[in-house]
CSV table of C-alpha atoms in Angstrom, one decimal:
chain,number,residue,atom,x,y,z
A,1,MET,CA,86.2,77.1,119.9
A,2,SER,CA,86.4,79.3,116.9
A,3,ARG,CA,85.9,77.7,113.5
A,4,LYS,CA,88.7,77.2,111.0
A,5,TYR,CA,87.8,78.7,107.5
A,6,ASP,CA,89.3,77.8,104.1
A,7,ILE,CA,88.3,81.2,102.7
A,8,THR,CA,86.9,84.4,104.2
A,9,PHE,CA,85.3,87.0,101.9
A,10,VAL,CA,85.4,90.6,102.9
A,11,GLY,CA,83.4,93.4,101.4
A,12,HIS,CA,80.0,95.0,101.0
A,13,MET,CA,76.6,93.3,100.7
A,14,CYS,CA,74.5,95.2,98.3
A,15,TYR,CA,71.3,95.5,96.2
A,16,ASP,CA,72.0,95.1,92.5
A,17,GLU,CA,69.6,96.8,90.0
A,18,ILE,CA,70.2,95.1,86.7
A,19,ILE,CA,68.8,96.8,83.5
A,20,PRO,CA,69.5,94.3,80.6
A,21,PHE,CA,69.6,95.4,77.0
A,22,GLY,CA,66.1,95.0,75.7
A,23,GLY,CA,64.9,93.3,78.8
A,24,GLN,CA,63.0,94.0,82.1
A,25,PRO,CA,64.9,95.6,85.0
A,26,HIS,CA,65.1,93.7,88.2
A,27,ILE,CA,66.6,94.3,91.7
A,28,ALA,CA,68.1,91.5,93.8
A,29,PRO,CA,70.7,91.1,96.6
A,30,GLY,CA,74.2,91.0,95.1
A,31,SER,CA,77.8,91.9,95.5
A,32,ALA,CA,81.2,90.4,94.8
A,33,VAL,CA,80.9,88.7,98.3
A,34,LEU,CA,77.6,87.1,97.6
A,35,CYS,CA,78.7,85.8,94.1
A,36,GLY,CA,82.0,84.6,95.5
A,37,ALA,CA,81.0,83.1,98.9
A,38,MET,CA,78.1,81.2,97.4
A,39,VAL,CA,80.5,79.2,95.3
A,40,ALA,CA,83.0,77.9,97.8
A,41,PRO,CA,80.7,75.9,100.1
A,42,ARG,CA,79.1,74.3,97.2
A,43,VAL,CA,82.3,72.7,96.3
A,44,GLY,CA,83.1,71.6,99.8
A,45,LYS,CA,85.0,74.5,101.4
A,46,LYS,CA,84.4,76.1,104.9
A,47,VAL,CA,83.5,79.8,104.3
A,48,ALA,CA,83.0,83.0,106.2
A,49,ALA,CA,81.7,86.3,104.9
A,50,VAL,CA,82.6,89.6,106.6
A,51,VAL,CA,80.2,92.2,105.2
A,52,LYS,CA,79.5,95.9,105.8
A,53,MET,CA,75.9,96.9,105.5
A,54,ALA,CA,72.9,98.4,107.3
A,55,PRO,CA,71.8,95.9,110.0
A,56,GLN,CA,68.1,96.3,109.1
A,57,ASP,CA,68.9,94.7,105.7
A,58,ALA,CA,70.4,91.6,107.3
A,59,PRO,CA,67.6,89.4,105.9
A,60,ILE,CA,69.4,89.5,102.5
A,61,LEU,CA,72.3,87.5,104.2
A,62,GLN,CA,70.0,84.4,104.4
A,63,PRO,CA,71.1,82.8,101.0
A,64,LEU,CA,74.6,82.8,102.3
A,65,LYS,CA,73.6,81.3,105.7
A,66,ASP,CA,71.4,78.7,103.9
A,67,ALA,CA,74.5,77.8,101.7
A,68,GLY,CA,76.5,77.1,104.9
A,69,VAL,CA,78.5,80.5,105.1
A,70,ASP,CA,79.1,81.9,108.4
A,71,THR,CA,78.3,85.7,108.2
A,72,TYR,CA,79.8,88.4,110.3
A,73,LEU,CA,78.0,91.8,109.9
A,74,ILE,CA,79.9,95.1,110.2
A,75,PRO,CA,77.1,97.7,110.9
A,76,GLY,CA,77.0,100.5,108.3
A,77,ALA,CA,74.8,103.6,108.0
A,78,GLU,CA,73.3,102.2,104.7
A,79,THR,CA,73.5,99.2,102.5
A,80,THR,CA,75.4,99.6,99.1
A,81,TYR,CA,73.1,99.9,96.1
A,82,SER,CA,74.5,99.2,92.6
A,83,ARG,CA,72.9,99.9,89.2
A,84,VAL,CA,74.2,98.0,86.2
A,85,LEU,CA,72.9,99.3,82.8
A,86,HIS,CA,73.5,97.1,79.7
A,87,TYR,CA,73.3,99.5,76.8
A,88,SER,CA,74.1,97.1,74.0
A,89,ALA,CA,73.8,93.4,73.2
A,90,ASN,CA,77.5,93.1,74.2
A,91,VAL,CA,77.3,91.9,77.8
A,92,ASP,CA,80.7,93.5,78.6
A,93,GLU,CA,79.5,97.0,77.6
A,94,ARG,CA,77.7,98.4,80.6
A,95,LYS,CA,77.4,101.6,82.8
A,96,LEU,CA,77.8,101.1,86.5
A,97,THR,CA,76.4,103.5,89.1
A,98,LEU,CA,76.9,103.1,92.9
A,99,VAL,CA,73.9,104.8,94.2
A,100,LYS,CA,74.8,104.2,97.8
A,101,SER,CA,77.8,102.9,99.6
A,102,ALA,CA,78.3,101.4,103.1
A,103,GLY,CA,81.7,103.0,103.3
A,104,LEU,CA,85.3,102.0,103.9
A,105,ILE,CA,86.1,98.9,106.0
A,106,SER,CA,88.7,99.4,108.7
A,107,ILE,CA,91.0,96.6,110.1
A,108,ALA,CA,89.4,97.1,113.6
A,109,GLU,CA,86.1,96.1,112.2
A,110,VAL,CA,87.3,92.8,110.7
A,111,PRO,CA,87.2,90.0,113.2
A,112,ALA,CA,90.5,88.0,113.6
A,113,LEU,CA,89.1,84.7,112.2
A,114,ALA,CA,91.1,81.6,111.8
A,115,SER,CA,91.2,81.4,107.9
A,116,THR,CA,93.7,80.1,105.4
A,117,CYS,CA,92.7,82.7,102.8
A,118,VAL,CA,91.1,86.1,102.9
A,119,HIS,CA,89.7,87.6,99.7
A,120,LEU,CA,88.9,91.3,99.3
A,121,ALA,CA,85.7,91.1,97.3
A,122,GLY,CA,84.8,94.7,96.5
A,123,ILE,CA,82.9,96.4,93.8
A,124,SER,CA,84.3,99.9,94.0
A,125,ASP,CA,87.0,102.1,95.6
A,126,THR,CA,84.7,102.8,98.6
A,127,GLU,CA,85.5,99.5,100.4
A,128,PHE,CA,89.2,98.9,101.0
A,129,ASP,CA,92.2,101.1,101.7
A,130,LEU,CA,96.0,100.3,102.2
A,131,ALA,CA,95.7,100.3,106.0
A,132,LEU,CA,93.1,97.4,105.8
A,133,MET,CA,95.3,95.5,103.5
A,134,ARG,CA,98.5,96.0,105.6
A,135,GLY,CA,96.6,95.0,108.6
A,136,LEU,CA,95.3,91.8,107.1
A,137,LYS,CA,98.6,90.9,105.7
A,138,SER,CA,100.1,91.3,109.1
A,139,ARG,CA,97.7,88.7,110.4
A,140,GLY,CA,99.4,86.1,108.2
A,141,TYR,CA,96.6,85.3,105.8
A,142,SER,CA,97.1,84.3,102.2
A,143,LEU,CA,95.6,87.5,100.8
A,144,SER,CA,93.9,88.1,97.5
A,145,ALA,CA,91.9,90.9,95.9
A,146,ASP,CA,89.8,91.8,92.9
A,147,MET,CA,91.3,94.8,91.2
A,148,GLN,CA,87.8,96.1,90.4
A,149,SER,CA,87.8,97.2,94.0
A,150,PHE,CA,90.4,99.9,93.1
A,151,VAL,CA,90.0,100.6,89.4
A,152,ARG,CA,86.3,101.5,89.9
A,153,HIS,CA,86.3,105.1,91.1
A,154,VAL,CA,82.9,106.5,92.2
A,155,THR,CA,82.5,110.1,91.1
A,156,PRO,CA,81.2,112.3,93.9
A,157,VAL,CA,78.2,114.0,92.3
A,158,THR,CA,76.7,111.5,89.9
A,159,HIS,CA,77.9,108.4,91.7
A,160,ASP,CA,78.7,106.9,88.3
A,161,ILE,CA,81.7,104.6,88.2
A,162,GLU,CA,84.7,105.7,86.3
A,163,PHE,CA,87.5,103.2,85.4
A,164,ARG,CA,90.8,104.8,86.2
A,165,ASP,CA,94.3,103.7,87.0
A,166,VAL,CA,95.4,103.1,90.5
A,167,ALA,CA,98.3,105.0,92.1
A,168,ASN,CA,99.1,102.3,94.5
A,169,LYS,CA,98.7,99.4,92.1
A,170,ARG,CA,102.3,98.0,92.6
A,171,GLU,CA,102.0,98.1,96.4
A,172,ILE,CA,98.7,96.4,96.3
A,173,ALA,CA,99.9,93.7,93.9
A,174,ALA,CA,103.0,93.1,96.1
A,175,MET,CA,100.8,92.4,99.1
A,176,MET,CA,98.7,89.8,97.3
A,177,ASP,CA,99.2,86.2,96.8
A,178,LYS,CA,96.6,86.2,94.1
A,179,LEU,CA,95.0,88.9,92.0
A,180,LYS,CA,91.9,88.9,89.8
A,181,LEU,CA,91.2,91.4,86.9
A,182,ASP,CA,89.1,91.5,83.8
A,183,VAL,CA,90.4,92.6,80.4
A,184,VAL,CA,89.1,96.2,80.9
A,185,GLU,CA,90.9,96.6,84.3
A,186,ALA,CA,94.0,95.0,82.9
A,187,LYS,CA,94.2,97.5,80.0
A,188,ILE,CA,93.8,100.4,82.4
A,189,LEU,CA,96.4,99.2,84.8
A,190,THR,CA,99.0,97.9,82.3
A,191,GLY,CA,98.3,99.7,79.1
A,192,THR,CA,97.7,96.5,77.1
A,193,ASP,CA,94.6,94.3,76.3
A,194,ASP,CA,96.8,91.4,75.5
A,195,LEU,CA,96.0,89.1,78.3
A,196,GLU,CA,99.3,87.3,78.6
A,197,GLN,CA,101.4,90.6,78.4
A,198,ALA,CA,99.1,92.1,81.1
A,199,GLY,CA,99.5,89.0,83.3
A,200,VAL,CA,103.3,89.2,82.9
A,201,MET,CA,103.3,92.8,83.9
A,202,VAL,CA,101.2,92.4,87.0
A,203,GLU,CA,103.3,89.4,87.9
A,204,SER,CA,106.4,91.7,87.7
A,205,TRP,CA,104.8,94.0,90.4
A,206,GLY,CA,105.2,91.1,92.9
A,207,CYS,CA,102.1,89.0,92.7
A,208,PRO,CA,102.8,85.4,91.9
A,209,GLU,CA,99.4,84.4,90.7
A,210,VAL,CA,97.2,86.5,88.4
A,211,LEU,CA,93.8,85.7,86.9
A,212,ILE,CA,92.3,87.8,84.0
A,213,THR,CA,88.8,87.2,82.6
A,214,HIS,CA,87.3,88.4,79.3
A,215,ALA,CA,84.2,87.3,77.4
A,216,PRO,CA,85.7,84.2,75.7
A,217,GLY,CA,87.5,82.7,78.7
A,218,VAL,CA,90.1,83.2,81.6
A,219,LEU,CA,93.9,83.4,81.7
A,220,ALA,CA,96.1,82.5,84.6
A,221,ARG,CA,99.7,83.6,85.0
A,222,VAL,CA,101.3,81.6,87.7
A,223,ARG,CA,105.0,81.8,88.7
A,224,GLY,CA,106.2,82.5,85.2
A,225,ARG,CA,103.8,80.2,83.3
A,226,THR,CA,100.7,81.1,81.4
A,227,TYR,CA,97.4,79.0,81.3
A,228,TYR,CA,94.2,79.7,79.4
A,229,GLU,CA,90.7,78.1,79.4
A,230,ARG,CA,87.7,79.1,77.2
A,231,PHE,CA,84.3,79.3,78.7
A,232,SER,CA,81.6,77.0,77.5
A,233,ASN,CA,78.4,78.9,78.5
A,234,ARG,CA,75.5,78.6,76.0
A,235,ASN,CA,74.1,82.1,76.8
A,236,SER,CA,75.2,85.1,78.9
A,237,SER,CA,72.0,85.8,80.8
A,238,GLY,CA,73.9,85.4,84.1
A,239,ARG,CA,76.9,87.7,83.1
A,240,THR,CA,76.8,89.8,86.2
A,241,GLY,CA,79.2,88.2,88.8
A,242,ARG,CA,81.3,86.4,86.1
A,243,GLY,CA,84.6,87.5,87.5
A,244,ASP,CA,83.6,87.0,91.2
A,245,THR,CA,82.4,83.5,90.5
A,246,THR,CA,85.4,82.5,88.4
A,247,PHE,CA,87.9,83.6,91.0
A,248,SER,CA,86.1,82.0,94.0
A,249,ALA,CA,85.9,78.7,92.1
A,250,TYR,CA,89.7,79.0,91.2
A,251,LEU,CA,90.6,79.9,94.8
A,252,SER,CA,88.6,77.1,96.2
A,253,TRP,CA,90.0,74.4,93.9
A,254,ARG,CA,93.5,75.8,94.0
A,255,LEU,CA,93.8,75.0,97.7
A,256,GLU,CA,94.3,71.4,96.8
A,257,HIS,CA,95.1,71.4,93.0
A,258,ASP,CA,97.5,72.7,90.6
A,259,ALA,CA,96.9,76.0,88.6
A,260,ALA,CA,95.9,74.3,85.3
A,261,THR,CA,93.4,72.0,87.0
A,262,ALA,CA,92.0,74.8,89.1
A,263,LEU,CA,91.5,77.0,86.0
A,264,LYS,CA,89.6,74.4,84.1
A,265,PHE,CA,87.4,73.8,87.2
A,266,ALA,CA,86.7,77.6,87.4
A,267,ALA,CA,85.9,78.0,83.7
A,268,ALA,CA,83.5,75.0,83.8
A,269,LEU,CA,81.7,76.3,87.0
A,270,VAL,CA,81.3,79.9,85.8
A,271,SER,CA,80.1,78.7,82.4
A,272,ILE,CA,77.2,77.1,84.3
A,273,LYS,CA,76.6,80.1,86.4
A,274,MET,CA,76.5,82.4,83.3
A,275,GLU,CA,73.6,80.5,81.9
A,276,THR,CA,71.3,81.7,84.8
A,277,PRO,CA,71.0,85.1,86.5
A,278,GLY,CA,72.2,85.2,90.1
A,279,PRO,CA,74.9,83.4,92.1
A,280,PHE,CA,76.0,79.9,91.2
A,281,THR,CA,73.4,77.3,92.6
A,282,GLY,CA,74.8,74.2,91.1
A,283,THR,CA,76.6,71.2,92.5
A,284,LEU,CA,80.0,69.7,92.4
A,285,ALA,CA,78.4,67.0,90.2
A,286,ASP,CA,77.3,69.6,87.8
A,287,VAL,CA,80.7,71.0,87.5
A,288,GLU,CA,82.3,67.6,87.0
A,289,ARG,CA,79.8,66.9,84.2
A,290,ARG,CA,80.6,70.1,82.4
A,291,LEU,CA,84.3,69.4,82.8
A,292,ARG,CA,83.8,66.1,81.0
A,293,GLU,CA,81.6,67.6,78.3
A,294,ALA,CA,83.4,70.8,77.5
A,295,HIS,CA,86.8,71.1,79.2
A,296,ALA,CA,88.4,67.7,79.0
A,297,GLY,CA,90.8,68.6,76.1
A,298,PRO,CA,94.1,70.4,76.2
A,299,SER,CA,93.9,74.2,76.9
A,300,ALA,CA,94.1,76.5,74.0
A,301,PRO,CA,96.6,79.4,73.9
A,302,PRO,CA,95.2,82.8,74.9
A,303,PRO,CA,93.8,84.7,71.9
A,304,SER,CA,95.7,87.8,70.8
A,305,PRO,CA,93.8,91.2,70.8
A,306,ALA,CA,93.9,91.0,67.0
A,307,THR,CA,92.2,87.6,67.0
A,308,ARG,CA,89.5,88.7,69.3
A,309,ARG,CA,88.4,91.7,67.1
């Protein structure tokens, strides 16, 4: 009998080369799939990960397996390799380069798993196309995506990632039950860095639930209402994977809770994650403690762009 999953993450597994500002470079397994899929089982969800990569690199899937994630490998010619250069003390200022890519994932390559939600957890425009999204939607899943998967365009010669608008953004949004963006992607797609205005605009494209992260916190626009929660991290050494972790925590908790509760949970969990490099390795008890300590009060209104400067 096939297993029933709460969430299935689809995307590339990769190697991340992180070059911190003023620190020592390091290379470790990474990807939006890894950062996202490591969260959900730690808070009690049944999780699958469908990843495209070179089969000889399969040992880097072991942390997912150890966390209780069922992995399904799509063979690729090579494993994606990403370089992240932090060129200033501002952790949101960084240069991204996709040195290698495992290539587009086709609907024929994705097993027809029994899953409530399917999340497209990509890091560039080399992973998903409209045909894949239409195919997944036709299978009846609650579908979500990270818009970094489309805004991040890989330039052919240098392999540097350029952030550009997405021609099919409205069609993509209309197929999704939930979308995740950060403030940079929101500005590119909507023309504004006002989080609430950007959320309203993306909602108008047909997606009922939109999350937008920025350095201070995370906003949710859900069926005409806006929610906001500040992060409580004490440092940002684990900045890489912030958005992937936030959305996975929200998606996991949202299965059984209202939007405001899920947003507080996600902000507390990712705040813990950002204090240590790598995927979230905490427990549900850790998140509950952080919720009591730093997220028990009423949510603040989202800051305006002028306030953030």
